[in-house]
Amino acid sequence: MTLLWIPLLSLLGSIISSTTGKLSRNQSTALTLLTPIIALAFAISLAPAVFAGDVIRQTISWIPLLGIDIAFRLDGLALLFVFMILGIGILVIFYARYYLSSNDSMPKLYAYLMLFMTAMLGIVMSNNVIQLWFFWELTSISSFLLISYWWHKAEARKGAIMALAITGGGGLALLAGLLLLGNIVGSYNLDIILASKEIIQAHAWYEITLILILLGAFTKSAQFPFHFWLPHAMAAPTPVSAYLHSATMVKAGIFLLARFYPALAGTELWFLLVSLTGLSTLLFGAYIALFKHDLKGLLAYSTISHLGLITLLLGLDTQLATVAAIFHIINHATFKASLFMATGIIDHETGTRDMRKLNGMWRFMPYTATLAMVAAASMAGVPLLNGFLSKEMFFAETLHQQLLGSMSWLIPVLATVAGALAVAYSARFIHDVFFNGDPIDLPKQPSEPPRYMRVPIEILVALCLIVGIFPNFVVDDILRAASFAVIGGYVPEYKVALWHGFNLPLLMSAIAVTGGILLYSQRRYLYQYQASLPTLDAKKLFDGTIYVVTKWCQRKISAIENGSLQRYLMLMFAIVLILAGGPLFEMSQLGGQKQPTPIDVHNAVGAALLMIGAISTVIWHRSRVISLLMISVVGLMVSVAFTRLSAPDLALTQLTVEVVTIVLLMLALFFLPQRSPKESSSIHVLRDLGVSAALGIVVSSVCYALLTRPLESISDFFLANAKTGGGGTNVVNVILVDFRGFDTLGEIIVLGIAALGIAKLLANLPLIMPSTDSEGRSWAKERYPILLASISQSLLPLALMVSFYIFLRGHNLPGGGFIAGLVTAIAFILQYIAHGSNWIAERLTINYRKIIASGIIIALFTGVGSWFFERPFMTTWFDYFDIPFIGEIELASALVFDLGVYLTVVGATLMILASLGQLTANAPKEGVHV
Amino acid sequence: MEILYASCVGLLVSCGVFLILRSRTFPVVLGLTMLSYAVNLFLFSSGRLSLNKAAVLGTGTEYADPLPQAFVLTAIVIGFAMTAFVVILAIRGRADLGNDHVDGELSDKDNKAKV
């Protein structure tokens, strides 16, 4: 097994658990627990190597050019977090089995939890910072799903959105920071980044990089002033809170600080930002926690406060402080997870979490009460428990620093104040809930929970005690390994012990405990004072900000995007004019060195006709039929130009497309008004004329500049290889079906899609057909003139033969699948025009869709066919055969490809025109002209 | 002849752009068609102009550049598909919305004129 398996197993677990909907709750839980237990066993098997100082790595190359690999790395810090994520995750899954009611979907919660676990494992084990960021965002998204698990509750939805907005926003800052970091170092590899402390800190971007990365960490870890999402995230089911807000989600921010500590820490900026943020969060969280009546609210603010404590420790410039921070990460995870779970039991058994109602629970659930009280005592920092040890280390470290210069004595004082507040809210948790008189109208009659619901808490509380009493036996290895990874090579001598003798930290602890109890006993006055303060609701502030920002964006968007096509086009053309016209002014000379071709009479006449056609189209654009006729002149002249200028294939294509287009537009005109009203004011017309004239001038200048410069083309290759490599002498066709056959394949697919789209647009069209033209004249009674009908009928076989001929000769002479397809289509369209859709439908049932599909399939499989001969996609094969009576002919696989093109063109063209034409046959007639 | 060719392309662009800027769907479709002519001719001109040099091997010693021709050929067919789609969209739009204005609704001025 390799490192990749740890997150992979967890992801697998997510998939497995999502499929357990039909199984019983026990089976579902057992199956979900399977993969994390395997992963944990694997992680434990790796532990000895990591404790010995090894870093285990695994790299799978992914996008080497961008320096992005799938890379995993397991050092002491990562291993510590892997243990916490998997260990507490397993307990939470087990606990959730008893917590969820039968109405809640268990597979859904488990699948989200396991997804979240995957994301967390990915963060702590990534060896590539981009990959780390990916998992970071995945935690934001999966925690959104978890918090909004009870999506029918408005507070759950709002809490989830708030958490996503804050942590997601921080994630963007983090991405920017990581990209800068990668640019500074020249690699996204974490190993290299962690070894480049000097380069990073000497770089001009260091400050901004640090601030961006800290923003990511602080938002995730709910540091003041980004803390407010965390209390609102308490709308999640309690197992989720126990997982996200003790050991994982919020610790991801702390992890990030610890992870980048070797590369980013050590500067004054780091110490100031991190320690002051930590200190203010520590105090603020502890203070607010005291006033929360909701049990989970109290725990939420206490979590914020403890996260502040860890952050503060990481911001103190001693190495022992870092050790203390890591130790407190472990301790906080254990006691806070067990407290959340205990809260969940109380909520589960009584139906409320309000401490004003919950009193005297000791009588109803003494066992749970004992467990909760031990955990709460650990939170308060009472001796014999793990919380005491790290708090003691914290107090000791606050004494040894000069962060605030001569005012540095403030830090230990403030730390003691925070300690006293922690004691006070812990005392409240114990006293208010379990003692303090009788319960006040509880929704449920409380009792002890199911036996196994308490097991996870028992395990965690036992850990609190064991670590608290025998710290060196239990956590020394992992603490040392993690500290080694964070400090970077050297772990200072430290001694975690219960008894250090009478010293200053012990005095601080004593003051904190006494002060805390005193505070709690005088709480009535404190509450009165707090109630008299103006309240500042962060949620309202957040909602208000979101509202203002959304409004602002909406205004900006509607200013740019007002729904007027003319305006967008005008802007677009103006931009084109500037971008394309600007460089023209920088050219010294428009004309090039190429000898100009003389103008002959034919060309001059053709050009004149084209210009007259174009101008007439514009002049008569409001009389639509006339302008349509005029534009057909232009199209005709374009195909004449192609004939003249050595492009016979283009001329044939243009001519046939022209016919189809004009027929189509003619048909369309039947359903559209015949005249356009005069709408634009003279000023508008003048403006449009100006822009279009300017664009025309720019384009003709560019075209002229292009034409008068000598040609450097890659086409010599095509000319040289068309016959020998592609087996055809018509180079244009060989390019289409062979050299650039892949383009052609794409093109016929687009054609097919357009035809299908048109058929769908025309389906169920509520059409009202005018019975007269715009001047009130009724249509001709003779719908299908007999002359046209008979001629077109006799022309059909002839036209088909011509198209067949054009198709066959296409590889060597002008022609090919496109042109042949259009000729065939025109032959059929003529039948439609001469006889009407119903007449055709009676005689011929063609499914155009099938023709398009078979065309594309034939073309595709001709291309794929060359794979069977171990050649690249679309390699042409050709050979010459001698057939009696006919003579030598050439057969090429390109011909089959061209057949595919032919079929697609026929199918698509006929489908477009026939589905429009069909409307006239079926649509109801109405006398009123619309 | 280069000047003549370039002027034709320019004129087609001008006419096409002017028509595209109209407020009703049908002239816009015509404008698109016109602009496609111009773009195809422009693309074609990147192979320069040559008389009687069709790129069919064995018909001469010099040949016109076949590559722009191949590109333009596909462009013509795609252009047809696009024109067809837009014009059908215009029909559908008119049927569903009751007018053939490009924005799907008559501007305030038109509404006032109607009242």
mmCIF file of N, CA and C in Angstrom, chain A residues 40 124 148 151 156 175 177 206 244-245 294 376 458 618 635 647 654 708 720 745 810 871:
data_model
loop_
_atom_site.group_PDB
_atom_site.id
_atom_site.type_symbol
_atom_site.label_atom_id
_atom_site.label_comp_id
_atom_site.label_asym_id
_atom_site.label_seq_id
_atom_site.Cartn_x
_atom_site.Cartn_y
_atom_site.Cartn_z
ATOM 1 N N LEU A 40 -6.616 3.805 9.028
ATOM 2 C CA LEU A 40 -5.967 4.112 10.298
ATOM 3 C C LEU A 40 -4.906 3.061 10.615
ATOM 4 N N VAL A 124 -3.742 17.573 4.643
ATOM 5 C CA VAL A 124 -2.589 17.381 5.523
ATOM 6 C C VAL A 124 -1.491 16.552 4.858
ATOM 7 N N SER A 148 -25.478 22.065 5.932
ATOM 8 C CA SER A 148 -26.843 22.184 5.416
ATOM 9 C C SER A 148 -27.533 20.820 5.361
ATOM 10 N N TRP A 151 -31.442 20.547 5.498
ATOM 11 C CA TRP A 151 -31.620 21.683 4.587
ATOM 12 C C TRP A 151 -33.006 22.286 4.692
ATOM 13 N N ALA A 156 -30.012 26.337 8.962
ATOM 14 C CA ALA A 156 -28.977 25.450 8.435
ATOM 15 C C ALA A 156 -28.506 25.938 7.077
ATOM 16 N N LEU A 175 -5.318 30.736 -2.432
ATOM 17 C CA LEU A 175 -4.832 30.353 -3.763
ATOM 18 C C LEU A 175 -3.876 31.407 -4.299
ATOM 19 N N GLY A 177 -2.154 33.506 -2.598
ATOM 20 C CA GLY A 177 -0.923 33.436 -1.812
ATOM 21 C C GLY A 177 -0.037 32.288 -2.244
ATOM 22 N N TYR A 206 7.093 38.989 -0.184
ATOM 23 C CA TYR A 206 6.885 38.207 1.026
ATOM 24 C C TYR A 206 5.670 38.690 1.823
ATOM 25 N N LEU A 244 -16.218 18.637 12.724
ATOM 26 C CA LEU A 244 -15.697 19.809 12.024
ATOM 27 C C LEU A 244 -15.029 20.791 12.976
ATOM 28 N N HIS A 245 -15.607 20.952 14.173
ATOM 29 C CA HIS A 245 -15.174 22.072 14.999
ATOM 30 C C HIS A 245 -14.327 21.655 16.173
ATOM 31 N N ASP A 294 -27.128 28.849 24.646
ATOM 32 C CA ASP A 294 -27.161 27.599 23.906
ATOM 33 C C ASP A 294 -25.865 26.834 24.191
ATOM 34 N N ALA A 376 -15.145 18.922 30.471
ATOM 35 C CA ALA A 376 -15.235 20.365 30.697
ATOM 36 C C ALA A 376 -14.116 20.835 31.615
ATOM 37 N N GLU A 458 -16.481 8.020 26.092
ATOM 38 C CA GLU A 458 -15.641 7.341 27.091
ATOM 39 C C GLU A 458 -14.205 7.243 26.608
ATOM 40 N N VAL A 618 -28.568 47.185 -49.097
ATOM 41 C CA VAL A 618 -28.681 48.112 -47.966
ATOM 42 C C VAL A 618 -29.783 49.134 -48.222
ATOM 43 N N GLY A 635 -24.087 37.126 -53.893
ATOM 44 C CA GLY A 635 -23.624 35.741 -53.746
ATOM 45 C C GLY A 635 -23.178 35.158 -55.073
ATOM 46 N N ALA A 647 -10.348 29.058 -58.143
ATOM 47 C CA ALA A 647 -10.876 28.264 -57.033
ATOM 48 C C ALA A 647 -12.174 27.593 -57.461
ATOM 49 N N GLN A 654 -19.998 27.680 -53.386
ATOM 50 C CA GLN A 654 -20.686 28.945 -53.164
ATOM 51 C C GLN A 654 -21.996 28.994 -53.947
ATOM 52 N N THR A 708 -0.831 42.642 -51.339
ATOM 53 C CA THR A 708 0.328 43.175 -52.058
ATOM 54 C C THR A 708 1.644 42.707 -51.455
ATOM 55 N N ALA A 720 2.899 18.962 -52.976
ATOM 56 C CA ALA A 720 3.858 17.902 -53.270
ATOM 57 C C ALA A 720 3.342 16.520 -52.879
ATOM 58 N N LEU A 745 -14.331 16.397 -40.308
ATOM 59 C CA LEU A 745 -15.182 15.577 -39.444
ATOM 60 C C LEU A 745 -15.908 16.461 -38.432
ATOM 61 N N GLY A 810 -14.464 14.026 -57.474
ATOM 62 C CA GLY A 810 -13.994 15.046 -56.526
ATOM 63 C C GLY A 810 -12.557 14.902 -56.092
ATOM 64 N N ARG A 871 -2.205 2.464 -38.088
ATOM 65 C CA ARG A 871 -1.823 3.785 -38.572
ATOM 66 C C ARG A 871 -2.542 4.819 -37.710
#
